[in-house]
């Protein structure tokens, strides 16, 4: 009876952890992709803004183009889009027994 109850609790914890991971995390590949997209968009926006601003001799136009590229990069890279989590991280659910074993194995540090 108790074993079944523990098993249900473990399954519930596992489901909650998976749900939380899906909602809040981009995987490592997604983080790298997001970083590269941001770098490329900001660099292109800076170069394009400088070129257009120089050709038209308009500082406000240059800053507007650059600001637009930064906002576009933020819109694409900041939210947790599904394409950023195409290789989800699989964490192991830690049981109470594992926690006890880990605590037993720790050595006390002296300060």
Coordinates of N, CA, C and O in Angstrom, one line a residue:
X1 N 0.8 -1.2 0.0 CA 0.0 0.0 0.0 C 0.9 1.3 0.0 O 0.7 2.1 -0.8
X2 N 1.8 1.3 0.9 CA 2.7 2.5 1.0 C 3.6 2.6 -0.2 O 3.9 3.7 -0.7
X3 N 4.0 1.5 -0.7 CA 4.9 1.5 -1.9 C 4.1 2.0 -3.1 O 4.7 2.8 -3.9
X4 N 2.9 1.7 -3.3 CA 2.0 2.2 -4.4 C 1.9 3.7 -4.2 O 1.9 4.5 -5.2
X5 N 1.7 4.2 -3.0 CA 1.5 5.6 -2.7 C 2.8 6.4 -3.1 O 2.7 7.4 -3.7
X6 N 3.9 5.8 -2.7 CA 5.2 6.4 -3.0 C 5.4 6.5 -4.5 O 5.9 7.5 -5.0
X7 N 5.0 5.4 -5.2 CA 5.2 5.4 -6.6 C 4.3 6.4 -7.3 O 4.7 7.1 -8.2
X8 N 3.1 6.6 -6.8 CA 2.2 7.6 -7.4 C 2.8 9.0 -7.1 O 2.7 9.9 -8.0
X9 N 3.3 9.2 -6.0 CA 3.9 10.5 -5.7 C 5.1 10.8 -6.6 O 5.3 11.9 -7.1
X10 N 5.9 9.8 -6.8 CA 7.1 9.9 -7.7 C 6.6 10.3 -9.1 O 7.2 11.1 -9.8
X11 N 5.6 9.6 -9.6 CA 5.1 9.8 -10.9 C 4.5 11.2 -11.0 O 4.7 11.9 -12.0
X12 N 3.8 11.7 -10.0 CA 3.2 13.0 -10.0 C 4.4 14.1 -10.0 O 4.3 15.0 -10.7
X13 N 5.4 13.9 -9.2 CA 6.6 14.8 -9.2 C 7.2 14.8 -10.6 O 7.6 15.9 -11.1
X14 N 7.3 13.6 -11.2 CA 8.0 13.5 -12.5 C 7.2 14.3 -13.5 O 7.7 15.1 -14.3
X15 N 5.8 14.2 -13.5 CA 5.0 14.9 -14.4 C 5.1 16.4 -14.2 O 5.1 17.2 -15.2
X16 N 5.1 16.8 -13.0 CA 5.2 18.2 -12.7 C 6.5 18.8 -13.1 O 6.6 19.9 -13.7
X17 N 7.6 18.0 -12.9 CA 8.9 18.5 -13.4 C 9.0 18.6 -14.9 O 9.5 19.6 -15.4
X18 N 8.4 17.6 -15.6 CA 8.4 17.7 -17.1 C 7.6 18.9 -17.6 O 8.0 19.6 -18.5
X19 N 6.4 19.1 -16.9 CA 5.6 20.3 -17.3 C 6.3 21.6 -17.1 O 6.3 22.4 -17.9
X20 N 7.0 21.7 -16.0 CA 7.8 22.9 -15.7 C 8.9 23.1 -16.7 O 9.2 24.2 -17.1
X21 N 9.6 22.0 -17.0 CA 10.7 22.1 -18.0 C 10.2 22.5 -19.3 O 10.8 23.4 -20.0
X22 N 9.1 22.0 -19.8 CA 8.5 22.4 -21.1 C 8.2 23.9 -21.1 O 8.4 24.5 -22.1
X23 N 7.7 24.4 -20.0 CA 7.2 25.8 -20.0 C 8.4 26.8 -19.9 O 8.3 27.8 -20.4
X24 N 9.4 26.4 -19.2 CA 10.4 27.5 -18.8 C 11.8 27.3 -19.3 O 12.5 28.3 -19.1
X25 N 12.1 26.3 -20.0 CA 13.5 26.1 -20.4 C 13.7 25.9 -21.9 O 12.9 25.2 -22.5
X26 N 14.7 26.6 -22.4 CA 15.2 26.2 -23.7 C 16.4 25.3 -23.5 O 17.1 25.5 -22.6
X27 N 16.5 24.3 -24.4 CA 17.6 23.4 -24.2 C 18.9 24.1 -24.6 O 19.0 25.3 -25.1
X28 N 20.0 23.4 -24.4 CA 21.4 24.0 -24.7 C 21.5 24.4 -26.2 O 22.0 25.4 -26.5
X29 N 21.0 23.5 -27.1 CA 21.1 23.8 -28.5 C 20.2 25.0 -28.8 O 20.6 25.9 -29.6
X30 N 19.0 25.1 -28.2 CA 18.2 26.3 -28.4 C 18.8 27.6 -27.9 O 18.6 28.6 -28.5
X31 N 19.5 27.5 -26.8 CA 20.2 28.7 -26.2 C 21.3 29.2 -27.2 O 21.4 30.4 -27.4
X32 N 22.0 28.2 -27.7 CA 23.1 28.6 -28.7 C 22.5 29.2 -30.0 O 22.9 30.2 -30.5
X33 N 21.4 28.6 -30.5 CA 20.7 29.1 -31.6 C 20.2 30.5 -31.4 O 20.3 31.4 -32.2
X34 N 19.6 30.7 -30.2 CA 19.0 32.0 -29.9 C 20.1 33.0 -29.8 O 20.0 34.2 -30.3
X35 N 21.3 32.7 -29.2 CA 22.4 33.6 -29.1 C 22.9 34.0 -30.5 O 23.2 35.1 -30.8
X36 N 23.0 33.0 -31.4 CA 23.5 33.2 -32.8 C 22.6 34.1 -33.5 O 23.0 35.0 -34.3
X37 N 21.3 33.8 -33.4 CA 20.3 34.7 -34.1 C 20.4 36.1 -33.6 O 20.3 37.0 -34.5
X38 N 20.5 36.3 -32.3 CA 20.6 37.6 -31.8 C 21.8 38.3 -32.3 O 21.7 39.5 -32.7
X39 N 22.9 37.7 -32.3 CA 24.2 38.3 -32.7 C 24.1 38.7 -34.2 O 24.5 39.8 -34.6
X40 N 23.6 37.8 -35.1 CA 23.5 38.1 -36.5 C 22.5 39.3 -36.8 O 22.8 40.2 -37.5
X41 N 21.3 39.2 -36.1 CA 20.4 40.3 -36.4 C 20.9 41.7 -35.9 O 20.7 42.7 -36.6
X42 N 21.5 41.7 -34.8 CA 22.0 43.0 -34.3 C 23.2 43.5 -35.2 O 23.2 44.7 -35.5
X43 N 24.0 42.6 -35.6 CA 25.1 43.0 -36.4 C 24.6 43.5 -37.8 O 25.1 44.5 -38.3
X44 N 23.7 42.8 -38.4 CA 23.1 43.2 -39.7 C 22.4 44.6 -39.5 O 22.5 45.5 -40.3
X45 N 21.7 44.7 -38.4 CA 21.0 46.0 -38.1 C 21.9 47.1 -37.9 O 21.7 48.2 -38.4
X46 N 23.0 46.9 -37.3 CA 24.0 47.9 -37.0 C 24.7 48.3 -38.4 O 24.8 49.5 -38.7
X47 N 25.1 47.3 -39.2 CA 25.7 47.6 -40.5 C 24.7 48.3 -41.4 O 25.1 49.3 -42.0
X48 N 23.5 47.8 -41.5 CA 22.5 48.4 -42.4 C 22.2 49.8 -41.9 O 22.1 50.8 -42.7
X49 N 22.0 50.0 -40.6 CA 21.7 51.3 -40.1 C 22.8 52.3 -40.3 O 22.5 53.4 -40.7
X50 N 24.0 51.9 -40.1 CA 25.2 52.8 -40.4 C 25.2 53.1 -41.9 O 25.4 54.3 -42.2
X51 N 25.1 52.2 -42.8 CA 25.1 52.4 -44.2 C 24.0 53.4 -44.6 O 24.3 54.4 -45.3
X52 N 22.8 53.1 -44.2 CA 21.7 53.9 -44.6 C 21.8 55.3 -44.0 O 21.6 56.3 -44.7
X53 N 22.2 55.4 -42.7 CA 22.4 56.7 -42.1 C 23.5 57.5 -42.7 O 23.4 58.7 -42.9
X54 N 24.5 56.8 -43.2 CA 25.6 57.5 -43.8 C 25.2 58.1 -45.2 O 25.5 59.2 -45.6
X55 N 24.5 57.2 -46.0 CA 24.1 57.6 -47.3 C 23.1 58.7 -47.3 O 23.2 59.6 -48.1
X56 N 22.2 58.7 -46.3 CA 21.1 59.8 -46.3 C 21.5 60.9 -45.3 O 20.8 61.8 -45.1
X57 N 22.7 60.8 -44.7 CA 23.2 61.8 -43.7 C 22.1 62.0 -42.6 O 21.8 63.2 -42.3
X58 N 21.5 60.9 -42.1 CA 20.4 61.0 -41.1 C 20.7 60.1 -39.9 O 20.6 58.9 -40.0
X59 N 21.1 60.8 -38.8 CA 21.4 60.0 -37.6 C 20.1 59.3 -37.0 O 20.2 58.2 -36.5
X60 N 19.0 60.0 -37.1 CA 17.8 59.4 -36.5 C 17.4 58.2 -37.3 O 16.9 57.2 -36.7
X61 N 17.5 58.2 -38.6 CA 17.2 57.0 -39.4 C 18.1 55.9 -39.1 O 17.7 54.7 -38.9
X62 N 19.4 56.2 -38.9 CA 20.4 55.1 -38.5 C 20.0 54.5 -37.1 O 19.9 53.3 -37.0
X63 N 19.7 55.3 -36.2 CA 19.3 54.8 -34.8 C 18.0 54.1 -34.9 O 17.8 53.1 -34.2
X64 N 17.1 54.5 -35.7 CA 15.8 53.8 -35.9 C 16.0 52.4 -36.4 O 15.4 51.4 -36.0
X65 N 16.8 52.3 -37.4 CA 17.1 51.0 -38.1 C 17.8 50.0 -37.0 O 17.4 48.9 -36.9
X66 N 18.7 50.6 -36.3 CA 19.4 49.8 -35.3 C 18.5 49.4 -34.2 O 18.5 48.2 -33.8
X67 N 17.7 50.3 -33.7 CA 16.7 50.0 -32.7 C 15.7 48.9 -33.1 O 15.4 48.0 -32.4
X68 N 15.3 49.0 -34.4 CA 14.3 48.0 -34.9 C 15.0 46.7 -35.0 O 14.3 45.7 -34.7
X69 N 16.3 46.6 -35.3 CA 16.9 45.3 -35.4 C 17.1 44.7 -34.0 O 16.9 43.5 -33.8
X70 N 17.3 45.5 -33.0 CA 17.5 45.0 -31.6 C 16.1 44.6 -31.1 O 16.0 43.5 -30.5
X71 N 15.0 45.3 -31.4 CA 13.7 44.9 -31.0 C 13.3 43.6 -31.7 O 12.7 42.7 -31.1
X72 N 13.6 43.5 -33.0 CA 13.3 42.2 -33.7 C 14.1 41.0 -33.1 O 13.5 40.0 -32.9
X73 N 15.3 41.3 -32.8 CA 16.1 40.2 -32.2 C 15.6 39.8 -30.8 O 15.5 38.6 -30.5
X74 N 15.1 40.8 -30.0 CA 14.5 40.5 -28.7 C 13.2 39.7 -28.9 O 13.0 38.8 -28.1
X75 N 12.4 40.1 -29.9 CA 11.1 39.4 -30.1 C 11.4 37.9 -30.5 O 10.6 37.1 -30.1
X76 N 12.4 37.7 -31.3 CA 12.7 36.3 -31.7 C 13.4 35.5 -30.7 O 13.1 34.3 -30.5
X77 N 14.3 36.1 -29.9 CA 15.1 35.3 -29.0 C 14.7 35.2 -27.5 O 15.1 34.3 -26.8
X78 N 14.0 36.2 -27.0 CA 13.7 36.3 -25.6 C 12.5 35.3 -25.2 O 12.7 34.5 -24.3
X79 N 11.4 35.2 -25.9 CA 10.3 34.3 -25.5 C 10.8 32.8 -25.7 O 11.7 32.5 -26.5
X80 N 10.2 32.0 -25.0 CA 10.5 30.5 -25.0 C 9.7 29.9 -26.2 O 8.7 29.2 -25.9
X81 N 10.2 30.1 -27.4 CA 9.5 29.5 -28.5 C 9.8 28.0 -28.6 O 10.8 27.5 -28.2
X82 N 8.8 27.2 -29.1 CA 9.0 25.7 -29.2 C 10.2 25.3 -30.0 O 10.9 24.3 -29.7
X83 N 10.6 26.1 -31.0 CA 11.8 25.7 -31.8 C 13.1 25.8 -31.0 O 14.1 25.2 -31.3
X84 N 13.1 26.5 -29.9 CA 14.2 26.6 -29.0 C 14.4 25.4 -28.0 O 15.3 25.3 -27.3
X85 N 13.3 24.6 -28.0 CA 13.3 23.4 -27.1 C 13.1 22.1 -27.9 O 12.3 21.3 -27.5
X86 N 13.8 22.0 -29.0 CA 13.6 20.8 -29.9 C 14.4 19.6 -29.3 O 14.2 18.5 -29.7
X87 N 15.4 19.8 -28.4 CA 16.2 18.7 -27.8 C 16.1 18.9 -26.3 O 17.0 19.3 -25.6
X88 N 14.9 18.5 -25.7 CA 14.7 18.8 -24.3 C 15.7 18.0 -23.4 O 16.1 16.9 -23.8
X89 N 16.0 18.6 -22.3 CA 16.9 18.0 -21.3 C 16.1 17.0 -20.5 O 15.1 17.4 -20.0
X90 N 16.6 15.9 -20.3 CA 16.0 14.9 -19.5 C 16.7 14.8 -18.1 O 17.8 14.3 -18.0
X91 N 16.0 15.3 -17.1 CA 16.5 15.3 -15.8 C 16.0 14.0 -15.1 O 14.9 13.5 -15.3
X92 N 16.8 13.5 -14.2 CA 16.4 12.3 -13.4 C 15.7 12.8 -12.2 O 16.1 13.7 -11.5
X93 N 14.5 12.2 -11.9 CA 13.7 12.6 -10.7 C 14.4 12.0 -9.5 O 14.6 10.8 -9.5
X94 N 14.6 12.8 -8.5 CA 15.4 12.3 -7.4 C 14.4 11.8 -6.3 O 13.5 12.5 -5.9
X95 N 14.5 10.6 -5.9 CA 13.6 10.0 -4.9 C 14.1 10.4 -3.5 O 15.3 10.7 -3.3
X96 N 13.3 10.3 -2.5 CA 13.7 10.6 -1.1 C 14.9 9.7 -0.7 O 15.8 10.1 0.0
X97 N 14.9 8.4 -1.2 CA 16.0 7.5 -0.8 C 17.3 8.0 -1.4 O 18.3 7.9 -0.7
X98 N 17.3 8.6 -2.6 CA 18.5 9.1 -3.2 C 19.0 10.3 -2.4 O 20.2 10.5 -2.2
X99 N 18.1 11.1 -1.9 CA 18.5 12.3 -1.1 C 19.2 11.8 0.2 O 20.2 12.4 0.6
X100 N 18.6 10.8 0.8 CA 19.2 10.3 2.1 C 20.6 9.7 1.8 O 21.6 10.0 2.6
X101 N 20.8 9.0 0.8 CA 22.1 8.4 0.4 C 23.1 9.5 0.1 O 24.2 9.4 0.5
X102 N 22.6 10.5 -0.6 CA 23.6 11.6 -0.9 C 24.0 12.3 0.4 O 25.2 12.7 0.5
X103 N 23.1 12.5 1.3 CA 23.4 13.2 2.6 C 24.4 12.3 3.4 O 25.2 12.8 4.1
X104 N 24.2 11.0 3.4 CA 25.0 10.1 4.1 C 26.5 10.1 3.6 O 27.4 10.0 4.3
X105 N 26.6 10.3 2.3 CA 27.9 10.2 1.6 C 28.6 11.5 1.7 O 29.8 11.6 1.5
X106 N 28.0 12.6 2.1 CA 28.7 13.9 2.2 C 29.5 13.9 3.5 O 29.2 13.4 4.5
X107 N 30.7 14.5 3.3 CA 31.6 14.7 4.5 C 31.4 16.1 5.0 O 31.2 17.0 4.3
X108 N 31.5 16.2 6.3 CA 31.4 17.6 6.9 C 32.7 18.3 6.6 O 33.8 17.9 6.8
X109 N 32.5 19.6 6.2 CA 33.6 20.5 6.0 C 33.9 21.2 7.3 O 33.0 21.7 7.9
X110 N 35.2 21.4 7.5 CA 35.6 22.2 8.6 C 36.0 23.6 8.1 O 36.6 23.7 7.1
X111 N 35.6 24.6 8.9 CA 35.9 26.0 8.5 C 37.0 26.5 9.3 O 37.3 26.4 10.3

